[in-house]
Amino acid sequence: MSSGDSNVCALPGTPLAAAAHGLDNCVHCGFCLQACPTYLAMDDENDSPRGRLVLMRALLEGDVSPDDPDVGQHIVRCLGCRACETACPSGVPYGHLLEATRATLATTRPLPVMARLILAVFQQPAALRMSLFLARILRDTRLSRLLARLPGSAGFPFAMIEATRPVFDTADYQPQMNEGGMPVILLKGCVMSGLFAHTNRATQRVLAVNGCRVHESAGDACCGALHVHAGDVQSARSLARHNIIAFETAPDALIVVNASGCGAMLKEYGDLFATDPEWHERAQRIAVRVRDVSEVLMKHDGGPMSGRPLPLRVAYDAPCHLVHAQRVIAPPLAVLDAVPGLQRMPLADADMCCGSAGIYNLVEPGLSHRVLKPKLDNIAASGAQLVATGNPGCIMQIGAGLLRSGSSVRVVHPVDVLDASYGASASNAPTNPTAP
């Protein structure tokens, strides 16, 4: 339905109706097709961005019903990677349209039980802490590695937990704090604090080495990305309000994020509250302060400080919500290039989705694994010892796939690599990747 169409909207007052103007940008050129992982995996136009946009317009014009199971299936199958936005010459805001469509469908088509359970856990801090604690027990006792051998989709979640094991055995060096440095607050995150606490500590050290003054946050919560991607906007707004209040306690500090999905969500808090006059301005003030950690490190003399050489072959895989949603491309490469002796290996289709997509790999495991397979093949062809990527979901997804394929390649956050180089400079600590 074009903005000038005289037809009556079949879904007035819905999130999709509010976002409908974005549909007018699509000229059906098809450039999005080869950028779409689900289209490449399924060869079905309905499972392409262009096809889904047609379905969205059909919903608005009343040609199909929101409770049509086929429509719901094609919308649910989308990874939300937003690679189509990068490929689109017309500027279609596909990510926002997808979220608006899912929020609209959620009123008539309940989420699967698995999705509702996972989202409920992430909304309850006590339940989330307990779940992540149990995951750490599985990892630390090596049970996750044993259970990862279970056949089919049953073993994959345990392989994901095993993939969170720290790669580097680096001394916990303490860089000197720069009291006059740029003030920053690190988003602790939920999965990051629960399963990647070593990366959070590495991020704090790397920021300090590069002249930042790192403050503790005032108790941030889950960013809400998983909920908004699933169409649960109200829960996402509830979590976002908590974070807005927490970050307002240090109004002069940049908000640094080391999880690209969370960073994209925080940068779009203003959009999340676009129809809420009470919170929109406050959300926007938070959003403009958000930076990926690699962006902050680029502010210092054109790139991060160098450490001691690490003779490693590393391939970089670009997280979708860093390269497509935030359009942050060069800074993560600069983080890796700041490590002397590191050889950055070319990785084919490094900007293609790995199939993680939040909770997608848990609710759509079959298609998720089909999307992951080309990524694993390209990693094997790269000759890399490590894959660096800046999102916990990607680390777990790719790491699990590599583990179950019998590969010795490990997955690590770029900041962990730089931190290992700094740690070696500080204390001659061992910096070779630990055994899987």
XYZ file of C-alpha atoms in Angstrom:
436
model
C 0.000 0.000 0.000
C 1.627 3.235 -1.124
C 1.366 6.351 0.995
C -0.991 7.828 -1.568
C -3.219 4.767 -1.965
C -6.899 5.439 -1.358
C -7.553 1.884 -0.162
C -8.419 1.478 3.480
C -5.658 -0.104 5.539
C -6.688 -3.552 6.754
C -4.535 -3.239 9.895
C -5.054 0.306 11.203
C -3.229 1.267 14.379
C -0.755 -1.609 14.163
C 3.055 -1.305 14.182
C 3.122 -2.434 10.549
C 0.667 0.294 9.533
C 2.851 2.877 11.272
C 5.934 1.657 9.382
C 4.163 1.155 6.036
C 5.770 4.151 4.349
C 9.028 2.193 4.232
C 7.440 -0.241 1.782
C 7.210 2.512 -0.819
C 11.000 2.528 -1.242
C 11.088 -0.997 -2.679
C 11.308 -1.076 -6.483
C 11.519 -4.897 -6.640
C 14.956 -4.768 -8.276
C 16.034 -8.071 -6.724
C 19.462 -6.919 -5.528
C 18.520 -8.241 -2.096
C 18.123 -11.833 -3.258
C 21.786 -12.842 -3.374
C 22.389 -11.106 -0.033
C 19.686 -13.114 1.734
C 20.836 -16.298 3.513
C 17.376 -17.856 3.684
C 16.716 -17.260 -0.009
C 20.082 -18.808 -0.900
C 19.349 -21.783 1.354
C 15.763 -22.382 0.222
C 15.523 -20.840 -3.262
C 12.013 -19.609 -2.455
C 10.985 -16.047 -3.328
C 8.682 -15.995 -0.297
C 11.763 -16.464 1.867
C 13.566 -13.476 0.354
C 13.424 -9.837 1.473
C 11.529 -8.859 -1.681
C 9.025 -11.649 -1.175
C 8.505 -10.778 2.469
C 7.918 -7.125 1.570
C 5.187 -8.274 -0.825
C 3.635 -10.272 2.013
C 3.780 -7.221 4.297
C 1.928 -5.125 1.716
C -0.597 -7.918 1.241
C -1.253 -7.891 4.981
C -1.860 -4.144 4.947
C -4.177 -4.343 1.940
C -6.148 -7.254 3.385
C -5.193 -9.736 0.674
C -3.901 -12.135 3.327
C -4.815 -12.491 6.980
C -2.424 -12.039 9.931
C -3.355 -15.513 11.119
C -2.423 -17.116 7.779
C 0.099 -19.825 8.795
C 2.063 -19.556 5.535
C 2.589 -15.804 5.984
C 3.684 -16.305 9.565
C 6.106 -19.032 8.566
C 7.886 -16.917 5.952
C 8.179 -13.943 8.338
C 9.463 -16.141 11.168
C 12.065 -17.750 8.915
C 13.816 -14.421 8.341
C 17.110 -14.186 10.229
C 16.834 -10.417 10.563
C 20.478 -10.104 9.502
C 19.710 -6.930 7.485
C 22.209 -7.809 4.771
C 19.468 -6.817 2.337
C 19.695 -3.243 3.647
C 23.347 -3.059 2.641
C 22.542 -4.449 -0.814
C 19.427 -2.310 -1.362
C 19.964 0.737 -3.634
C 16.622 2.234 -2.590
C 17.095 2.436 1.174
C 14.284 0.107 2.237
C 14.265 0.023 6.086
C 13.769 -3.725 6.061
C 14.829 -4.348 9.665
C 12.248 -1.951 11.063
C 9.561 -3.315 8.734
C 10.337 -6.869 9.841
C 10.116 -5.978 13.523
C 6.878 -4.050 12.931
C 5.413 -7.036 11.064
C 6.361 -9.473 13.796
C 4.898 -7.184 16.451
C 1.674 -7.012 14.425
C 1.482 -10.774 13.900
C 2.193 -11.408 17.592
C -1.332 -10.220 18.448
C -2.887 -13.127 16.523
C -0.057 -15.644 16.226
C 1.593 -16.515 19.560
C 5.314 -17.188 19.545
C 6.426 -20.835 19.763
C 6.664 -22.225 23.287
C 10.463 -22.431 23.097
C 10.725 -18.775 22.074
C 8.356 -17.624 24.817
C 10.317 -19.569 27.427
C 13.682 -18.154 26.357
C 12.391 -14.580 26.204
C 10.755 -14.941 29.625
C 14.088 -16.071 31.121
C 15.907 -13.077 29.628
C 13.309 -10.743 31.103
C 13.702 -12.108 34.651
C 17.184 -11.319 36.068
C 17.087 -14.069 38.704
C 16.075 -16.749 36.191
C 18.672 -15.508 33.725
C 21.461 -15.550 36.308
C 20.538 -19.103 37.306
C 20.431 -20.288 33.689
C 23.825 -18.791 32.907
C 25.249 -20.181 36.160
C 24.150 -23.682 35.168
C 25.670 -23.148 31.724
C 28.993 -22.195 33.321
C 28.899 -25.357 35.431
C 28.430 -27.435 32.289
C 31.342 -25.626 30.661
C 33.699 -25.690 33.628
C 33.105 -29.399 34.290
C 33.602 -30.167 30.572
C 30.151 -31.774 30.455
C 29.228 -29.389 27.662
C 31.963 -30.875 25.475
C 30.721 -34.397 26.173
C 27.048 -33.518 25.564
C 27.954 -31.666 22.372
C 28.404 -35.114 20.805
C 24.673 -35.842 21.039
C 23.299 -36.393 17.540
C 21.327 -33.852 15.529
C 20.056 -30.638 17.064
C 20.176 -32.101 20.596
C 23.918 -31.588 20.961
C 24.191 -28.171 19.369
C 23.168 -26.056 22.412
C 25.839 -27.795 24.486
C 28.394 -27.146 21.766
C 27.400 -23.479 21.932
C 28.131 -23.451 25.656
C 31.481 -25.151 25.058
C 32.334 -22.456 22.487
C 32.280 -19.810 25.237
C 35.403 -21.267 26.858
C 38.215 -18.636 26.884
C 40.642 -19.058 24.007
C 43.654 -17.286 25.530
C 45.446 -18.091 28.752
C 46.455 -14.502 29.438
C 47.572 -13.064 32.763
C 45.068 -10.731 34.378
C 47.348 -7.711 34.051
C 46.192 -4.373 35.472
C 46.866 -1.371 33.235
C 47.326 1.991 34.855
C 44.109 3.998 34.916
C 44.093 7.356 33.189
C 42.081 9.633 35.477
C 42.009 12.317 32.807
C 40.964 9.980 30.020
C 37.708 9.816 28.115
C 34.969 8.518 30.446
C 33.248 5.346 29.238
C 30.771 2.861 30.651
C 30.836 -0.745 29.469
C 27.494 -2.419 28.893
C 27.971 -5.589 30.896
C 25.233 -7.386 29.001
C 23.463 -10.583 29.954
C 25.198 -13.316 27.955
C 28.423 -11.311 27.947
C 28.536 -11.058 31.736
C 27.272 -14.600 32.239
C 29.388 -16.543 29.730
C 31.964 -14.060 28.437
C 33.100 -12.364 31.641
C 36.678 -12.855 30.407
C 35.879 -10.730 27.341
C 34.294 -8.027 29.501
C 37.440 -7.898 31.628
C 39.580 -7.835 28.488
C 37.475 -4.968 27.133
C 37.969 -2.938 30.291
C 41.733 -3.490 30.191
C 42.035 -2.682 26.493
C 40.071 0.533 26.956
C 42.290 1.514 29.890
C 45.478 0.821 27.928
C 44.146 3.140 25.237
C 43.557 6.023 27.628
C 39.906 5.597 28.602
C 38.569 6.043 32.118
C 36.246 3.067 32.611
C 33.291 3.453 34.981
C 31.061 0.732 36.360
C 27.483 0.843 35.105
C 24.635 1.416 37.504
C 23.128 -2.018 36.923
C 22.211 -2.439 33.259
C 19.895 -5.248 32.159
C 19.252 -7.209 28.966
C 19.113 -4.692 26.117
C 15.808 -6.030 24.745
C 17.105 -6.981 21.296
C 15.899 -10.575 21.480
C 12.411 -9.404 22.400
C 12.025 -6.722 19.758
C 13.317 -9.055 17.038
C 10.652 -11.579 18.063
C 7.864 -8.975 18.040
C 7.574 -8.590 21.828
C 7.908 -4.809 21.793
C 6.404 -4.189 25.224
C 8.980 -6.389 26.964
C 11.763 -4.747 24.945
C 10.596 -1.300 26.060
C 10.448 -2.414 29.681
C 14.054 -3.597 29.553
C 15.142 -0.503 27.648
C 13.641 1.839 30.279
C 15.726 0.093 32.922
C 18.884 0.652 30.881
C 18.051 4.260 30.082
C 17.697 5.019 33.789
C 20.960 3.175 34.541
C 22.987 5.047 31.925
C 21.524 8.423 32.807
C 23.558 8.294 36.028
C 26.727 9.090 34.012
C 25.537 11.497 31.299
C 29.028 12.491 30.134
C 30.331 8.980 29.460
C 30.216 7.083 26.192
C 28.379 3.761 26.416
C 30.722 1.093 25.070
C 29.315 -2.211 23.808
C 31.268 -5.350 22.894
C 28.232 -7.306 21.611
C 27.158 -6.063 18.191
C 23.532 -7.120 18.530
C 23.225 -5.173 21.761
C 25.008 -2.187 20.250
C 22.583 -2.053 17.328
C 19.653 -2.254 19.733
C 20.919 0.548 21.982
C 21.650 2.774 18.983
C 17.994 2.339 17.960
C 16.426 3.029 21.358
C 15.045 6.277 19.945
C 13.148 4.312 17.288
C 11.874 1.895 19.926
C 10.168 4.804 21.708
C 9.196 6.761 18.583
C 5.525 6.838 19.646
C 6.191 7.479 23.348
C 6.691 11.224 23.980
C 7.638 10.629 27.615
C 10.613 8.364 26.783
C 11.597 9.181 23.202
C 13.916 12.084 23.990
C 15.560 10.263 26.889
C 16.057 7.179 24.707
C 17.565 9.257 21.927
C 20.046 10.884 24.309
C 21.228 7.400 25.302
C 21.354 6.154 21.708
C 23.720 8.881 20.485
C 26.234 7.960 23.208
C 26.514 4.298 22.192
C 29.686 3.042 20.491
C 31.008 -0.372 19.574
C 34.268 -0.963 21.426
C 36.168 -0.975 18.129
C 34.817 2.499 17.321
C 36.132 3.850 20.607
C 39.553 2.312 20.054
C 39.734 3.994 16.639
C 39.497 7.389 18.347
C 43.016 7.067 19.717
C 45.602 8.244 17.190
C 43.788 6.491 14.361
C 43.752 3.061 15.985
C 44.561 1.021 19.087
C 48.016 0.884 20.606
C 50.147 -2.101 19.614
C 51.284 -4.809 22.000
C 53.656 -7.760 21.734
C 53.635 -9.907 18.578
C 51.272 -12.868 18.346
C 52.130 -15.152 15.425
C 48.580 -16.224 14.639
C 46.519 -16.670 11.478
C 43.161 -15.007 12.149
C 40.112 -14.649 9.910
C 37.574 -11.933 10.677
C 33.867 -12.689 10.349
C 31.714 -9.560 10.419
C 28.672 -9.792 12.750
C 25.516 -8.852 10.856
C 24.401 -6.222 13.354
C 27.810 -4.583 13.246
C 28.351 -4.448 9.483
C 24.745 -4.142 8.249
C 22.836 -2.508 11.097
C 25.572 -0.236 12.524
C 27.676 0.007 9.337
C 30.873 -0.421 11.389
C 33.348 -2.041 9.007
C 36.960 -0.849 9.357
C 37.366 -0.472 13.169
C 37.303 -4.210 14.055
C 39.942 -4.836 11.393
C 42.072 -2.087 12.944
C 41.812 -3.856 16.314
C 43.280 -7.024 14.803
C 45.859 -5.122 12.749
C 47.164 -3.517 15.961
C 48.567 -6.927 16.961
C 52.106 -7.315 15.556
C 52.799 -10.644 13.907
C 49.125 -11.444 13.383
C 48.279 -12.536 9.864
C 44.732 -11.635 8.868
C 43.443 -14.354 6.542
C 40.861 -13.587 3.829
C 37.476 -15.148 4.542
C 35.010 -15.546 1.686
C 31.524 -14.113 2.354
C 32.626 -12.786 5.727
C 29.633 -10.443 5.732
C 27.073 -13.261 5.349
C 25.035 -14.397 8.352
C 26.200 -17.431 10.312
C 22.642 -18.435 11.245
C 22.766 -17.458 14.919
C 20.390 -14.461 14.837
C 19.613 -14.211 18.544
C 17.480 -17.229 19.468
C 16.907 -18.248 15.837
C 19.338 -21.176 16.057
C 17.278 -22.590 18.933
C 13.793 -22.148 17.444
C 14.703 -22.815 13.773
C 17.681 -25.180 14.139
C 17.364 -26.914 10.781
C 17.484 -23.770 8.648
C 20.048 -22.201 10.975
C 22.421 -25.118 10.355
C 21.902 -24.857 6.592
C 22.906 -21.208 6.737
C 25.950 -22.043 8.886
C 27.337 -24.753 6.576
C 28.839 -22.410 3.909
C 30.446 -20.367 6.686
C 32.205 -23.442 8.065
C 33.397 -24.414 4.589
C 34.832 -20.935 4.008
C 36.611 -20.976 7.370
C 38.193 -24.309 6.542
C 39.382 -22.908 3.202
C 40.850 -19.778 4.825
C 43.663 -21.572 6.628
C 42.978 -19.580 9.813
C 43.772 -20.815 13.309
C 41.234 -18.473 14.866
C 38.060 -16.721 13.746
C 37.460 -13.311 15.316
C 33.951 -11.894 15.522
C 32.376 -9.289 17.783
C 29.099 -10.826 18.923
C 28.478 -13.565 21.515
C 25.796 -15.294 19.458
C 28.136 -15.527 16.474
C 30.966 -16.836 18.639
C 28.706 -19.548 20.025
C 27.110 -20.455 16.684
C 30.310 -20.644 14.644
C 32.257 -22.179 17.534
C 29.634 -24.897 17.971
C 29.645 -25.663 14.262
C 33.421 -25.924 14.185
C 33.515 -28.138 17.268
C 30.900 -30.550 15.920
C 32.652 -30.698 12.547
C 35.885 -31.817 14.219
C 37.768 -28.609 13.404
C 40.518 -27.315 15.704
C 39.739 -23.684 14.786
C 38.503 -21.584 17.707
C 36.347 -18.448 17.730
C 37.250 -15.363 19.734
C 36.281 -11.729 20.175
C 38.747 -9.306 18.478
C 39.245 -7.538 21.807
C 40.432 -10.806 23.373
C 43.153 -11.033 20.738
C 44.345 -7.476 21.385
C 44.170 -8.047 25.134
C 46.340 -11.157 24.799
C 48.921 -9.039 22.986
C 48.832 -6.401 25.720
C 49.021 -9.074 28.426
C 52.103 -10.566 26.826
C 53.744 -7.154 26.787
C 52.940 -6.601 30.432
C 53.967 -9.907 31.920
C 55.358 -12.319 29.329
C 52.217 -14.370 29.925
C 51.513 -17.318 27.635
C 49.420 -16.140 24.720
C 48.965 -19.219 22.574
C 45.358 -20.322 22.166
C 44.423 -22.863 24.801
C 43.464 -26.371 23.754
C 39.765 -26.778 22.993
